Coordinates of C-alpha atoms in Angstrom, one line a residue:
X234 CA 76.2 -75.3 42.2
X235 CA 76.7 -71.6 42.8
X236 CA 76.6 -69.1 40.1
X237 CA 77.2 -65.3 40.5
X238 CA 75.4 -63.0 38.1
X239 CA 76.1 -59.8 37.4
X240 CA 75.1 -56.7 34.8
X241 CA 75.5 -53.1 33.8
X242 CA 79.3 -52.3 35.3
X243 CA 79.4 -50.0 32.6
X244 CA 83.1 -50.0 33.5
X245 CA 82.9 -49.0 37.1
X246 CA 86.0 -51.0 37.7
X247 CA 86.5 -50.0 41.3
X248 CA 82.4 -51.7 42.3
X249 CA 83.8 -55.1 39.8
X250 CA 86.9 -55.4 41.9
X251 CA 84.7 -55.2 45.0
X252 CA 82.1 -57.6 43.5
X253 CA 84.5 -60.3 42.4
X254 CA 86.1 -60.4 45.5
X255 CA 83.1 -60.7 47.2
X256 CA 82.1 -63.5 44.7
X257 CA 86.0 -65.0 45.3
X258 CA 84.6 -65.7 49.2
X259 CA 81.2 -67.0 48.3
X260 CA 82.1 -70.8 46.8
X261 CA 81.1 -69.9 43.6
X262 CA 81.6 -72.4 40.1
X263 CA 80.4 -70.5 37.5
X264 CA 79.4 -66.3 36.2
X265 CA 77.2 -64.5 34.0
X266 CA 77.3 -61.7 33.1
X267 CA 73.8 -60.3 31.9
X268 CA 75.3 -57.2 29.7
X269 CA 77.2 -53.6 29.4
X270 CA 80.3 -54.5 31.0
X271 CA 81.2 -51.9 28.2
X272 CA 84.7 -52.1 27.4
X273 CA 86.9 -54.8 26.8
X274 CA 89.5 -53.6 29.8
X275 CA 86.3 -54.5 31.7
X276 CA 85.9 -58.1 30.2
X277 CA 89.9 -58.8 30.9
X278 CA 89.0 -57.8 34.6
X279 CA 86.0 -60.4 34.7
X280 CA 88.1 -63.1 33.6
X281 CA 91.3 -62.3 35.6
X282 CA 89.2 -61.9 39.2
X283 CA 86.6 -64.8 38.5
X284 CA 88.9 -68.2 37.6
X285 CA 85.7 -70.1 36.7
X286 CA 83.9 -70.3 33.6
X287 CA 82.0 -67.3 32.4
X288 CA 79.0 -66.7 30.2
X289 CA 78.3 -63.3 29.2
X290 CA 76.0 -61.6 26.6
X291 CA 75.9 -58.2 25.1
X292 CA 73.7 -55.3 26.1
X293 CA 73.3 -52.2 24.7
X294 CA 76.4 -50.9 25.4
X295 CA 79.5 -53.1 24.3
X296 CA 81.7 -51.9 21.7
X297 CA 84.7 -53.5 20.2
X298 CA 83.7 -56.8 19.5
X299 CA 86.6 -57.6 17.7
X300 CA 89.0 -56.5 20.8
X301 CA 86.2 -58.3 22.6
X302 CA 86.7 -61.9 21.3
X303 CA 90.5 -61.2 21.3
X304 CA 90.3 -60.6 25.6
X305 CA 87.8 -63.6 25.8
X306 CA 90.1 -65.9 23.7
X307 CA 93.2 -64.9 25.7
X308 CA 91.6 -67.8 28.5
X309 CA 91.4 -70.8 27.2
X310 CA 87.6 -71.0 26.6
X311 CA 87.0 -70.6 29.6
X312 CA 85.1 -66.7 28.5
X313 CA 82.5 -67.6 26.5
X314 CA 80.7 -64.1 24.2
X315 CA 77.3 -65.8 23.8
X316 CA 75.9 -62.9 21.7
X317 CA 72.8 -61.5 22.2
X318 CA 71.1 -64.5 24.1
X319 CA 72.0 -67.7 25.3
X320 CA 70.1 -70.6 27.0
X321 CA 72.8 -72.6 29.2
X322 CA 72.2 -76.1 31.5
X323 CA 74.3 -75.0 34.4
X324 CA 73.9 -77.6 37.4
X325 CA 70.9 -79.2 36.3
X326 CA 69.3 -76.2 35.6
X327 CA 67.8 -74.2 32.3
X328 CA 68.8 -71.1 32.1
X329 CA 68.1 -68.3 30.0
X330 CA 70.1 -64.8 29.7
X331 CA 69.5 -61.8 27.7
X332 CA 70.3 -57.9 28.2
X333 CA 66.5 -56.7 27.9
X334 CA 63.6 -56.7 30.3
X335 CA 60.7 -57.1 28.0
X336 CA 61.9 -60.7 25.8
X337 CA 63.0 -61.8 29.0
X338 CA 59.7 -61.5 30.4
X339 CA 58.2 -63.5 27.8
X340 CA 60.8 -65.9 27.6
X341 CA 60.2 -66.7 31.7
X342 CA 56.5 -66.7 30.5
X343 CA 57.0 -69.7 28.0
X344 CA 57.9 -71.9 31.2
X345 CA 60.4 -73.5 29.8
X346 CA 63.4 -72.3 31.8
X347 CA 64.6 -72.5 35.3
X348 CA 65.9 -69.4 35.6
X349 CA 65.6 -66.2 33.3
X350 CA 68.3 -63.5 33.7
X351 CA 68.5 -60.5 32.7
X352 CA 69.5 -56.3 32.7
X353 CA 69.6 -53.4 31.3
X354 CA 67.0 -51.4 33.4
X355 CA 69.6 -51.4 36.4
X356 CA 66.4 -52.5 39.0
X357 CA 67.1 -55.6 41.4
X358 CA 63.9 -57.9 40.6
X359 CA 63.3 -61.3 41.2
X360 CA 59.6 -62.6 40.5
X361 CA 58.5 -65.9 40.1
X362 CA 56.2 -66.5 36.5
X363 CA 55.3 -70.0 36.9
X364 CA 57.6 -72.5 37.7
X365 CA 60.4 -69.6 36.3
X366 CA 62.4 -67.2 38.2
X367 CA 62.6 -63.8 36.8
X368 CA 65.8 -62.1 38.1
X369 CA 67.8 -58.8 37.9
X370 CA 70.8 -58.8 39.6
X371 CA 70.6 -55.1 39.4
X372 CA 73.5 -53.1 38.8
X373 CA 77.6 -53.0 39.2
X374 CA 78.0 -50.1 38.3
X375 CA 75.8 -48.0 41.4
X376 CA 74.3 -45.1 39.8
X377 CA 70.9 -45.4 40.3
X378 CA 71.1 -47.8 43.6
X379 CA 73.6 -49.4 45.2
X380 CA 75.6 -51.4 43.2
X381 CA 74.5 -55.5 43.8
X382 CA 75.0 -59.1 42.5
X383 CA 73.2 -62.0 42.9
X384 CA 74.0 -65.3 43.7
X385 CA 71.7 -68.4 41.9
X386 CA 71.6 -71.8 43.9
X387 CA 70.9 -74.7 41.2
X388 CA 70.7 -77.1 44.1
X389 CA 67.9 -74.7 46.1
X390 CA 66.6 -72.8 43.0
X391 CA 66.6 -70.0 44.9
X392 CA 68.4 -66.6 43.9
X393 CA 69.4 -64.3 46.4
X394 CA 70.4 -60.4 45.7
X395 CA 73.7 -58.9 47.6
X396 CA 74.6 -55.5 48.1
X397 CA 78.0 -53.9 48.5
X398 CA 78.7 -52.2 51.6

């Protein structure tokens, strides 16, 4: 299984529309979404250029939750508001995902996961603690790099950073 991941769009909505149609070409079954897509226009554009179940949580910069829940339940379950953290089985895999650096360090650090996901500092990282992969995915949005997404292989375990052009 292929899963995209994704953080900090902070509504750029012209990098998401690149990013999920690169993600369209890539074989991919599932997304998460690691935090501060921002608005709920943003959420509505997740779920209408990525027909495959989403998982997001909620960074520091997500308003509207109320609108929020109303735009996720508008797809059949399929956009799932996980809150602040959320530990998923996605192809066999563990995997953790929260917006902040820090608990997501020590959460890779207990060795219980797979995978440990997460944002908010906009910096690409992947590092391996343990068994665990530690990944960033960096950021949509572009503002203090270029914007990237990465792509986690449950069947591989690897996770691989992209860049758009």
């Amino acid at each position: 299984m292929r899963i995209a991941v994704i953080s900090d769009i902070h509504d750029h909505i012209w990098n998401l529309e690149k990013v999920l149609q690169r993600i369209s070409q890539l074989g991919v079954e599932a997304l998460i979404c690691c935090g501060d897509f921002c608005a709920p226009f943003s959420l509505k554009q997740i779920a209408e250029g990525f027909l495959g179940p989403i998982h997001v949580v909620f960074g520091n910069n997500d308003g509207d939750p109320l609108l929020l829940s109303r735009v996720a339940g508008q797809y059949g379950g399929r956009v799932l508001l996980h809150g602040l953290y959320v530990e998923l089985e996605l192809g066999g895999r563990q995997i953790a995902v929260i917006h902040y650096p820090e608990p997501a360090r020590r959460i890779a650090q207990a060795g219980v996961f797979d995978l440990v996901l997460y944002g908010h500092d906009h910096q690409r990282h992947l590092e391996r603690i343990g068994h665990t992969l530690l990944a960033n995915p960096g950021e949509v949005m572009g503002r203090w790099g270029k914007p990237s997404f990465g792509i986690y292989d449950t069947e591989t375990g690897e996770f691989t950073h992209l860049e758009l052009a």
